[in-house]
Coordinates of N, CA and C in Angstrom, one line a residue:
X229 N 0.8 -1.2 0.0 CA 0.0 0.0 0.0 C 0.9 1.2 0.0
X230 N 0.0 2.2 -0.4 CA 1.2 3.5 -0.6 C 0.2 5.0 0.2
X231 N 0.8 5.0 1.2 CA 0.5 5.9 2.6 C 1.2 7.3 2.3
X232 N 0.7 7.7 1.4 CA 1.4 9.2 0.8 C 0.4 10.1 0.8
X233 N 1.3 11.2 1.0 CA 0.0 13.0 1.0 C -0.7 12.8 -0.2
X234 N -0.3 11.9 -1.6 CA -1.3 12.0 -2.6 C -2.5 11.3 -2.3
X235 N -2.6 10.3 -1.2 CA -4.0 9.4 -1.3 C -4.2 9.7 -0.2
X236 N -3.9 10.7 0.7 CA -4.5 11.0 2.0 C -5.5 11.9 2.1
X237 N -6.5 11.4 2.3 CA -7.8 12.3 2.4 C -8.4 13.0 3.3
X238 N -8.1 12.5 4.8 CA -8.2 13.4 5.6 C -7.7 13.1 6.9
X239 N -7.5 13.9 7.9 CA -6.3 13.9 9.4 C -7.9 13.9 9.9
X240 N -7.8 13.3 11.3 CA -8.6 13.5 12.6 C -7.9 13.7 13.9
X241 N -7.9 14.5 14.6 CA -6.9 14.6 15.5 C -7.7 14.2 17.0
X242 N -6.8 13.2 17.9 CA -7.1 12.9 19.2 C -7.0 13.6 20.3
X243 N -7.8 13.8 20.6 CA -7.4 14.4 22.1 C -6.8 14.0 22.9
X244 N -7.4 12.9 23.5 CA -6.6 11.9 24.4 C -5.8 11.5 24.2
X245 N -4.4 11.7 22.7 CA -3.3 11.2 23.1 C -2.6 11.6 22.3
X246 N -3.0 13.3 21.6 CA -2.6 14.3 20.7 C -1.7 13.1 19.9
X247 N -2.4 12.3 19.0 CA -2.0 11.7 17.8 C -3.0 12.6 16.6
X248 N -2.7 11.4 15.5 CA -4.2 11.9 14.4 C -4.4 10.6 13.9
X249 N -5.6 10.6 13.6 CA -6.1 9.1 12.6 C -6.3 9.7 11.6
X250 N -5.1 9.1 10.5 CA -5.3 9.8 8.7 C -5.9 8.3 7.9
X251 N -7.0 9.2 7.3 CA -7.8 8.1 6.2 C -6.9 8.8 4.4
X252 N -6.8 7.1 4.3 CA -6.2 7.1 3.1 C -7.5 6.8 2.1
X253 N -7.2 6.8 0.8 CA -8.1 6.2 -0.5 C -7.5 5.6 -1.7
X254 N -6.9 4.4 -1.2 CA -6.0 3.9 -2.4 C -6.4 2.5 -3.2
X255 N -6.1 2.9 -4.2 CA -6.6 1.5 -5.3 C -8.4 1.3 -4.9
X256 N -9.2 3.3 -4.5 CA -10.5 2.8 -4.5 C -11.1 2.1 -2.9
X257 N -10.1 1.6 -2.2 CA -10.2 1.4 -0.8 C -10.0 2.0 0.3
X258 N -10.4 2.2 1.5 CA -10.3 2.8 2.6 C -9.3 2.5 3.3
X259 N -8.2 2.9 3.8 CA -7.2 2.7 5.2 C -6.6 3.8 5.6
X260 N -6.4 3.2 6.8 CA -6.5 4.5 7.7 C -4.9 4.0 8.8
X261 N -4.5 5.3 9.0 CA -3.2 4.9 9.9 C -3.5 5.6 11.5
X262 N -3.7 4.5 12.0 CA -4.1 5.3 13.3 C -3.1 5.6 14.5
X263 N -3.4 6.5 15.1 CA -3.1 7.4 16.5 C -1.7 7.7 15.9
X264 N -1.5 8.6 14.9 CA 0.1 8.9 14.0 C 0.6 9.6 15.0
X265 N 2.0 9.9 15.3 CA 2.5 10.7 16.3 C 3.3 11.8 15.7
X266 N 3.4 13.4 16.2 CA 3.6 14.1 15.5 C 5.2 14.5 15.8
X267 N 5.8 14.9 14.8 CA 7.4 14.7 15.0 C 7.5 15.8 16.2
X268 N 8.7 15.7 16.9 CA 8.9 16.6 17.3 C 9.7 17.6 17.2
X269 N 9.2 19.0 18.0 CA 10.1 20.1 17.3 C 9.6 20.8 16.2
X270 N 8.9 20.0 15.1 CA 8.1 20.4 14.4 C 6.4 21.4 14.3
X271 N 6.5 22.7 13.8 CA 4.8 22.9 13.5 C 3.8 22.1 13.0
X272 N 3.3 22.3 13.7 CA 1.5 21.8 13.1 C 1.0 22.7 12.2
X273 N 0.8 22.5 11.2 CA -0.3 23.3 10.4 C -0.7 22.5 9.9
X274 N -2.0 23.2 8.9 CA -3.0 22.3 8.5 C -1.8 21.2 6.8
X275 N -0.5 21.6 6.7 CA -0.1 21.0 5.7 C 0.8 20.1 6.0
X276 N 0.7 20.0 7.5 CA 1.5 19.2 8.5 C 1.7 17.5 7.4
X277 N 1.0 17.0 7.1 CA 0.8 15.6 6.9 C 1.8 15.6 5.2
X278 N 3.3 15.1 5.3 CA 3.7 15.0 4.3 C 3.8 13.6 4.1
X279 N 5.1 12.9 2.8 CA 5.2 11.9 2.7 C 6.4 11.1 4.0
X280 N 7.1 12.2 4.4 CA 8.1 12.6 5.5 C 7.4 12.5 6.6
X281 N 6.7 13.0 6.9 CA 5.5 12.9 8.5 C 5.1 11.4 8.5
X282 N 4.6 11.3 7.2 CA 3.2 9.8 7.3 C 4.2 9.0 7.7
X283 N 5.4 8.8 7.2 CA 6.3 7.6 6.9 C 6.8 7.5 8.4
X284 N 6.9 9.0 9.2 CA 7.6 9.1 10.1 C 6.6 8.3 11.5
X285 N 5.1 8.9 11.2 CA 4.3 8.3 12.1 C 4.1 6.5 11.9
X286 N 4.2 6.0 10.8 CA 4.1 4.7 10.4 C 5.5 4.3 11.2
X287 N 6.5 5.1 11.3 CA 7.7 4.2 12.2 C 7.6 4.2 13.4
X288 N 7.1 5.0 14.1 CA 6.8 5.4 15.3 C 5.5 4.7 16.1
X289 N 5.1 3.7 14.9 CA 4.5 2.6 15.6 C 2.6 3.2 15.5
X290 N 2.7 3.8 14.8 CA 1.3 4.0 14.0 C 0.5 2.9 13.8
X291 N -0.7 2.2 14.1 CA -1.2 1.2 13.6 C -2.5 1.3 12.3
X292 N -1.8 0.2 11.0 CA -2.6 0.5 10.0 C -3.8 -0.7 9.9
X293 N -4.6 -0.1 9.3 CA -5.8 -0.8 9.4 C -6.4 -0.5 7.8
X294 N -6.6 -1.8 7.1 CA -6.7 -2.0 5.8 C -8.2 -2.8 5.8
X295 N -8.9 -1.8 4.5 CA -10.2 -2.4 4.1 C -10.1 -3.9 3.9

């Protein structure tokens, strides 16, 4: 699967454990990488989510969840 800003369709941010759950849409299907963790040191803005972030939260022990 390919977890990139181009098939990510939208961030949800957690409260309880300031992660974000990003929904992807790839090959037509839904998955989603949950409770992503946000680098540190880094701003947040709304263009926060690159291919550098996603990859970063996927190492950081992100759990994916595939249609």
């Amino acid at each position: 699967m390919k977890f990139t800003e181009a098939n990510l369709t939208g961030s949800y941010y957690n409260d309880f454990n300031n992660t974000c759950d990003l929904e992807f849409i790839i090959d037509g299907k839904t998955a989603w990488v949950r409770n992503a963790k946000f680098m540190e040191d880094v701003e947040v803005t709304e263009d926060y989510w690159t291919d550098e972030t996603i990859a970063y939260a996927i190492e950081s022990g992100a759990k994916i969840e595939e249609e």
